Coordinates of C-alpha atoms in Angstrom, one line a residue:
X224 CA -9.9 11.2 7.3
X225 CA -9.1 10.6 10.7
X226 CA -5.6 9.6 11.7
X227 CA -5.8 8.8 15.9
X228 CA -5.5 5.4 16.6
X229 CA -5.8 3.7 13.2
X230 CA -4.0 0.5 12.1
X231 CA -2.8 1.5 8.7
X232 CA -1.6 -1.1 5.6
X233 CA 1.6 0.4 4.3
X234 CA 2.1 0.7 1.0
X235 CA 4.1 -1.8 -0.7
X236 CA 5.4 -2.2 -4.2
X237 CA 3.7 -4.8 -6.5
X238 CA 2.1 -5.8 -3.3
X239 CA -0.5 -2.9 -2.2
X240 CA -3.1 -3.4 -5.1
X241 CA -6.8 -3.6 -4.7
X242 CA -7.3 -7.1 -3.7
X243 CA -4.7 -7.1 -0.9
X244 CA -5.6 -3.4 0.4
X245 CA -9.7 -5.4 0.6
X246 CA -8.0 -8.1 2.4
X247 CA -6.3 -6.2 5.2
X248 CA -9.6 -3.9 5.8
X249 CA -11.2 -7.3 5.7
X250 CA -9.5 -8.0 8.1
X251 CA -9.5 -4.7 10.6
X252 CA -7.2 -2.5 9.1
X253 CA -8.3 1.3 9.5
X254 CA -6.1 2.5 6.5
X255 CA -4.8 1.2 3.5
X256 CA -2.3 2.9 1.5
X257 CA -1.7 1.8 -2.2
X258 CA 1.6 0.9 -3.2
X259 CA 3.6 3.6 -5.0
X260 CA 2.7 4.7 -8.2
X261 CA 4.8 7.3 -10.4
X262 CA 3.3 10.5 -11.4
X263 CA 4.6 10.3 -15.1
X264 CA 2.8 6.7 -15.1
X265 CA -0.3 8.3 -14.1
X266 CA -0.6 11.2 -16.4
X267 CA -0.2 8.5 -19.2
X268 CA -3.7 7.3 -17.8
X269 CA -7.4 7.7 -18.4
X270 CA -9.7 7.0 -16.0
X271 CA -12.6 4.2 -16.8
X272 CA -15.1 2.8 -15.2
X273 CA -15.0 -0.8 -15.3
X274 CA -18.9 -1.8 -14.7
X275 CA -17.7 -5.4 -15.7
X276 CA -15.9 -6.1 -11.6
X277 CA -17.7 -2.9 -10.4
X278 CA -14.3 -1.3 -10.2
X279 CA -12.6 2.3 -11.0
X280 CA -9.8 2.1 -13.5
X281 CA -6.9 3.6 -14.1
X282 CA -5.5 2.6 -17.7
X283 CA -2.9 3.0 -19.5
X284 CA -4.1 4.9 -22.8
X285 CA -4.0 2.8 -25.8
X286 CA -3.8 -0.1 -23.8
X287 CA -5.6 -2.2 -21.3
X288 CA -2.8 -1.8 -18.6
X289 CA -4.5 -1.2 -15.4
X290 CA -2.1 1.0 -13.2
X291 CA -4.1 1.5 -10.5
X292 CA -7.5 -0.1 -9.7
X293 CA -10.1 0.9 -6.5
X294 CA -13.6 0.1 -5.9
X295 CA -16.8 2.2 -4.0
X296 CA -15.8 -0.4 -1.0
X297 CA -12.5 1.5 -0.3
X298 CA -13.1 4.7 -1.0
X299 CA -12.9 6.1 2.4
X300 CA -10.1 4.4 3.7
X301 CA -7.6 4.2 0.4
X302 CA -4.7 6.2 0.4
X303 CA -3.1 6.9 -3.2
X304 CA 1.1 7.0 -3.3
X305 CA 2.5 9.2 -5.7
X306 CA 5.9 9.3 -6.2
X307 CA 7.0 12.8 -7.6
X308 CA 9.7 15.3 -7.8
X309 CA 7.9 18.0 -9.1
X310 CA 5.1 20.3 -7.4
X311 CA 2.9 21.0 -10.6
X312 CA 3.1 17.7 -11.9
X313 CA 1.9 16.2 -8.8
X314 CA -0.6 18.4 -8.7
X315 CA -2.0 17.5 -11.9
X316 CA -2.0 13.8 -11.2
X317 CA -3.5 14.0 -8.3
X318 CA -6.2 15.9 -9.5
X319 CA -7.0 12.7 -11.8
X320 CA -7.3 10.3 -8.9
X321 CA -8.4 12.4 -5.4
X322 CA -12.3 12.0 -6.1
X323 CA -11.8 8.4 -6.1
X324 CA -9.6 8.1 -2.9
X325 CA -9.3 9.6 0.8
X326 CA -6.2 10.8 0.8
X327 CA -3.1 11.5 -1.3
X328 CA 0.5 10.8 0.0
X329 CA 4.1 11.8 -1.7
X330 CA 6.3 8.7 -1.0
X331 CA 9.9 10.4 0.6
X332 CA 11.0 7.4 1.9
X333 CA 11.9 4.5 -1.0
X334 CA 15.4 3.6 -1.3
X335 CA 14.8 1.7 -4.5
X336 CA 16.9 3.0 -7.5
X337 CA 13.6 3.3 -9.5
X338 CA 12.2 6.1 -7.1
X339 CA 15.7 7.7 -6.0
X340 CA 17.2 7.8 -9.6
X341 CA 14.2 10.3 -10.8
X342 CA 14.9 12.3 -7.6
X343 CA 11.6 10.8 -5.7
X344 CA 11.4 8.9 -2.7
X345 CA 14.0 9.1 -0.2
X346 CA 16.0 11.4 -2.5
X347 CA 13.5 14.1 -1.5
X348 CA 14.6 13.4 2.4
X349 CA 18.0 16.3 1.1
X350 CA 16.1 18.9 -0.9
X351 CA 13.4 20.3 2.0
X352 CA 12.9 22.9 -0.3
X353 CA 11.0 20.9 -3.2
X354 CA 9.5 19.0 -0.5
X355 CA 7.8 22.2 1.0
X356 CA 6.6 23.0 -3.0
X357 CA 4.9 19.8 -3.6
X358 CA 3.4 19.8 -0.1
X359 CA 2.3 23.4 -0.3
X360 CA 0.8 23.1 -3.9
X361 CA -1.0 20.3 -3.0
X362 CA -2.2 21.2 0.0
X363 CA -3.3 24.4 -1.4
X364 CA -4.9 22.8 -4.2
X365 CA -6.7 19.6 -3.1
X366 CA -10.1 19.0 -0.9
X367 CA -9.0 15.9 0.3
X368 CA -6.1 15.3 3.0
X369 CA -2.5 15.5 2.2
X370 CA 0.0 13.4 3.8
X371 CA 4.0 11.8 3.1
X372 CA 5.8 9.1 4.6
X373 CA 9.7 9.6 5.5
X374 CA 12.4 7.6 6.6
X375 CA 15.0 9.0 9.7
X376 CA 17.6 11.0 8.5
X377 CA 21.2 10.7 10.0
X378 CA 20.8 12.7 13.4
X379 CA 17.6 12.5 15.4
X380 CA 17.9 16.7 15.3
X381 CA 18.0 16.6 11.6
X382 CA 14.7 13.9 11.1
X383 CA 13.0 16.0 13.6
X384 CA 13.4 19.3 11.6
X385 CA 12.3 18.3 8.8
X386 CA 9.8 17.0 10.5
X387 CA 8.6 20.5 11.9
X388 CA 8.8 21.7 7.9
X389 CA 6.6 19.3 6.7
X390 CA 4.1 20.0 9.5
X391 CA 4.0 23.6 8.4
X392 CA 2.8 23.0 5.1
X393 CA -0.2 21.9 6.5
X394 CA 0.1 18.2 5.8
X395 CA -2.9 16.0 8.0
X396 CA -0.7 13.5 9.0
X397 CA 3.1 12.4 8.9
X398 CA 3.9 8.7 8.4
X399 CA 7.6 7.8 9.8
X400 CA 9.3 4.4 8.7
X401 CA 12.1 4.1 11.8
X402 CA 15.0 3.2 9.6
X403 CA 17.6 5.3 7.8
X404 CA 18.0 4.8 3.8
X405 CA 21.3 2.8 4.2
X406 CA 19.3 0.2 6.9
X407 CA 18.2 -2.9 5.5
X408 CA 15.3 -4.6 6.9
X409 CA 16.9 -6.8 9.1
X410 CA 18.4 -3.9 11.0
X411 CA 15.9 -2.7 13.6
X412 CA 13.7 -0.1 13.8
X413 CA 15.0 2.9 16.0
X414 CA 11.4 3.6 17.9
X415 CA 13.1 5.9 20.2
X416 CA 13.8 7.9 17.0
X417 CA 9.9 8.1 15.9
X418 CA 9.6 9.5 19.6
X419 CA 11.6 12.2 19.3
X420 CA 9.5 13.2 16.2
X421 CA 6.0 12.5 17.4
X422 CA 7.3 14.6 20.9
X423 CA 8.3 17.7 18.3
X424 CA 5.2 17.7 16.1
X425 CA 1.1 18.7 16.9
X426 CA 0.1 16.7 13.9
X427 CA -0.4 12.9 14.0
X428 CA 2.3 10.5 13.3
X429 CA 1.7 7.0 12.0
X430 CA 4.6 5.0 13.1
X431 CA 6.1 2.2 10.7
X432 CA 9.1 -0.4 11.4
X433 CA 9.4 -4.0 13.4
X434 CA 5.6 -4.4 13.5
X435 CA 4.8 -8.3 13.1
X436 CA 2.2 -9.5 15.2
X437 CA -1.3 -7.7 16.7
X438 CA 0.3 -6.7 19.9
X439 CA 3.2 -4.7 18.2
X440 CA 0.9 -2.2 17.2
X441 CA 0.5 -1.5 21.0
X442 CA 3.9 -1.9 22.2
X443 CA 5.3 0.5 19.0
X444 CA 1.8 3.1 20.0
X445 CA 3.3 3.3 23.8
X446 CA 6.8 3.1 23.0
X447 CA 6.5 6.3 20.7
X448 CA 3.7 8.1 21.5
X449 CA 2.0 8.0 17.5
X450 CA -1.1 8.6 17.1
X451 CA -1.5 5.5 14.7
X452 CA 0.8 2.8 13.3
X453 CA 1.2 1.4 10.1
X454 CA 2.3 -2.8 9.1
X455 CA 4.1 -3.4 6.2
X456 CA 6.2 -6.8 5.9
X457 CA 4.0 -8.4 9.0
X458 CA 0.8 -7.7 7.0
X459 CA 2.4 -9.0 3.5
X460 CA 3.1 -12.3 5.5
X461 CA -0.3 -12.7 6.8
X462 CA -3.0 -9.4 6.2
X463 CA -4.6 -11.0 9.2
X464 CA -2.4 -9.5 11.8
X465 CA -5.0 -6.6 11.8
X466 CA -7.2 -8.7 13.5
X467 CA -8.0 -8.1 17.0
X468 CA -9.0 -11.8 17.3
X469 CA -5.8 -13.3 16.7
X470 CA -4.1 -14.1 13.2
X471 CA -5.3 -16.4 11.2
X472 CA -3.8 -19.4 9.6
X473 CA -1.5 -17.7 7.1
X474 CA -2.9 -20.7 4.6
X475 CA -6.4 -19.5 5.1
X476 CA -6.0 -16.0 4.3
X477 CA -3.7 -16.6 1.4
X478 CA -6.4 -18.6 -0.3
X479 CA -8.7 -15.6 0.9
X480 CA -5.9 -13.2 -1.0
X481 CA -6.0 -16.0 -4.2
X482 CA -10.0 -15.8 -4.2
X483 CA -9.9 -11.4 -4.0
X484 CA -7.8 -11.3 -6.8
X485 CA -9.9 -13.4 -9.2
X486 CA -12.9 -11.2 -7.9
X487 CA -10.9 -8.1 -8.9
X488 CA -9.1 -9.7 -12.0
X489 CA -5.6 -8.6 -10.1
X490 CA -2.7 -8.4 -12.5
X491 CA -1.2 -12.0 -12.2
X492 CA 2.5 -10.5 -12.0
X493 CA 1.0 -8.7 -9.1
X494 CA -0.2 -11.8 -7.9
X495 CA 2.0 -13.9 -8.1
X496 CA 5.0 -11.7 -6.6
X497 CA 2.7 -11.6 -3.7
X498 CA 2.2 -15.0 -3.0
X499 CA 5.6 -15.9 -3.6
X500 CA 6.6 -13.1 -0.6
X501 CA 3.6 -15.1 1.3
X502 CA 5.7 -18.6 0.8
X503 CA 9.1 -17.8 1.4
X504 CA 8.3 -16.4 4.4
X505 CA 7.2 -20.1 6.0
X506 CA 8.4 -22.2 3.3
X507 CA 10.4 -22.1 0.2
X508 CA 9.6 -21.7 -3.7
X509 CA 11.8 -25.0 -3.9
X510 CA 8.9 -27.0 -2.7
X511 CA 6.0 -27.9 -5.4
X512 CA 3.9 -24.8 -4.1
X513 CA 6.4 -22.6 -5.0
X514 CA 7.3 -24.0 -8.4
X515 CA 3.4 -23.9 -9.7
X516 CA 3.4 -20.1 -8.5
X517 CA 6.5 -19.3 -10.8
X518 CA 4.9 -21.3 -13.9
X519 CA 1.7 -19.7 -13.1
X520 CA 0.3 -17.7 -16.4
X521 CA -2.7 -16.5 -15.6
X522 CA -5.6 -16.4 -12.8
X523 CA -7.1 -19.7 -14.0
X524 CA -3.8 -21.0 -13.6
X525 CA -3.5 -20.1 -9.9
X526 CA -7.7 -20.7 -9.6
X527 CA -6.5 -24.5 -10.3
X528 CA -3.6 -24.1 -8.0
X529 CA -5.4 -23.3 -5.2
X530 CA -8.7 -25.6 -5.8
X531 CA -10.6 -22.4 -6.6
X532 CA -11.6 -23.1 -10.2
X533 CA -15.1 -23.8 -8.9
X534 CA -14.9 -19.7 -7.7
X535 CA -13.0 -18.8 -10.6
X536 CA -15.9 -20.2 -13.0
X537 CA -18.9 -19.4 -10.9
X538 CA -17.4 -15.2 -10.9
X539 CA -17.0 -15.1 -14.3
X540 CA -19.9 -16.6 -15.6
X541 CA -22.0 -14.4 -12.9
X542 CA -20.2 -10.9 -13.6
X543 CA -22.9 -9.0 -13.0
X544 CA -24.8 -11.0 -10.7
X545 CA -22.1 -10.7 -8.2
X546 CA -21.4 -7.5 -8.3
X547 CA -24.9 -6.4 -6.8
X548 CA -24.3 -8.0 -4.1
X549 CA -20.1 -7.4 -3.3

């Protein structure tokens, strides 16, 4: 895996699942990370091929809960997130899922009280120590590329040696989100503080925060000096901001999202979360658009939503027809 001057899909909760990860490569993006999955949820998995969407699954055992889903197509650009606090377990689920992906990633940036509570995400940011096991053991452990994503801690100096730690363990690349864990989204992202980091390491840094249009990716590249950047909220709004020809119509490639997840038989919670980010971005759940998403059921549901059921019907009564020719 390569990491100089990639545009990379960050990885989103409930967002980051196969269809949305085809749409932004669809779409020019160089990288697409999953969105985070916990190792304890993995190791309750077995892996299945699913010959009936030409898809690799990962399931639940004893049920037909899909918990992560990737296909031949992405293989060389998907990036699994794990969230872990502990070196040998995430070891062990990694080991289930790295010949189906190109890289794996520990998640040390997530504020959420579902990652921090269990001592993941940013709660690794205080305990270098742990992060320098899982990174090491990993590292030592894995043919394919290791990698993490932090936020900034309180001082530049502190981000920036922990920084230099993490690039000893031999990671390939270090993603930097330019925010603190007490910044809300609104706040902006300190660039200058992804700077100082990139200046400090040899490695490649993707840099993440404030990125919303095609040009950001530039302006962020020059104003830090990282070797790639990564979109997170300005590609859930419209995946098309990859695109070196301009964005799209956000309406377009939302029905091109709607049509990739009946392909790929998304989870409809999945889906529907995502469209609903889509819509209150330029318009409001209030209107009827909105309210159909929230009674939504299933993908037939959305299929009629969306004037797709034509698509919906024609995949599933051509399963294995179509996927010859994906």
């Amino acid at each position: 895996m390569d990491y100089q001057n990639k545009l990379v899909l960050a990885p989103m909760v409930r967002v980051g699942t196969l269809p949305f990860r085809l749409l932004a490569a669809q779409y020019g993006a160089d990288i697409t990370y999953g969105e985070e999955i916990i190792d304890h949820k993995l190791l309750k998995c077995e892996r299945r091929v699913n010959e009936y969407i030409g898809s690799t699954d990962f399931v639940e055992k004893g049920t037909d809960s899909v918990v992560f889903r990737t296909c031949h197509q992405e293989r060389n650009h998907v990036v699994f997130q794990m969230g872990t606090s502990d070196a040998v377990r995430a070891l062990t689920a990694a080991k289930m899922v790295c010949k189906d992906v190109a890289a794996i990633d520990i998640n040390m940036g997530c504020p959420k009280s579902f990652s921090v509570s269990g001592g993941m995400g940013a709660a690794l940011l205080s305990k270098p120590e742990l992060i320098h096991d899982i990174l090491t053991m990993l590292k030592r452990n894995l043919d394919v590329p290791v990698t993490c994503k932090i936020r900034l801690l309180k001082s530049s100096q502190d981000t920036v040696e922990l920084a230099r730690r993490i690039e000893k363990t031999g990671v390939s690349a270090l993603a930097v989100h330019g925010r603190k864990v007490a910044d809300r989204p609104r706040d902006p992202a300190k660039w200058g503080e992804i700077a100082d980091i990139v200046a400090a390491l040899s490695i490649p840094v993707i840099a993440n925060g404030d990125v919303f249009e095609y040009d950001d990716f530039q302006r962020i590249k020059t104003a830090t000096g990282a070797s790639s950047v990564m979109a997170a909220r300005g590609a859930l709004w419209n995946a098309s901001i990859f695109s070196s020809q301009g964005k799209l119509h956000w309406e377009d490639v939302k029905r091109e999202y709607v049509r990739k997840s009946i392909f790929w038989e998304n989870d409809v919670k999945s889906t529907k979360h995502t469209l609903k980010e889509m819509i209150m971005h330029y318009s409001s759940l209030e209107l009827p658009e909105g309210k159909a998403i929230i009674k939504s059921e299933t993908l037939a549901d959305i299929a009629k939503l969306y004037e797709e059921e034509k698509y919906y019907q024609f995949v599933n009564e051509n399963r294995f027809l179509v996927n010859g020719s994906r």
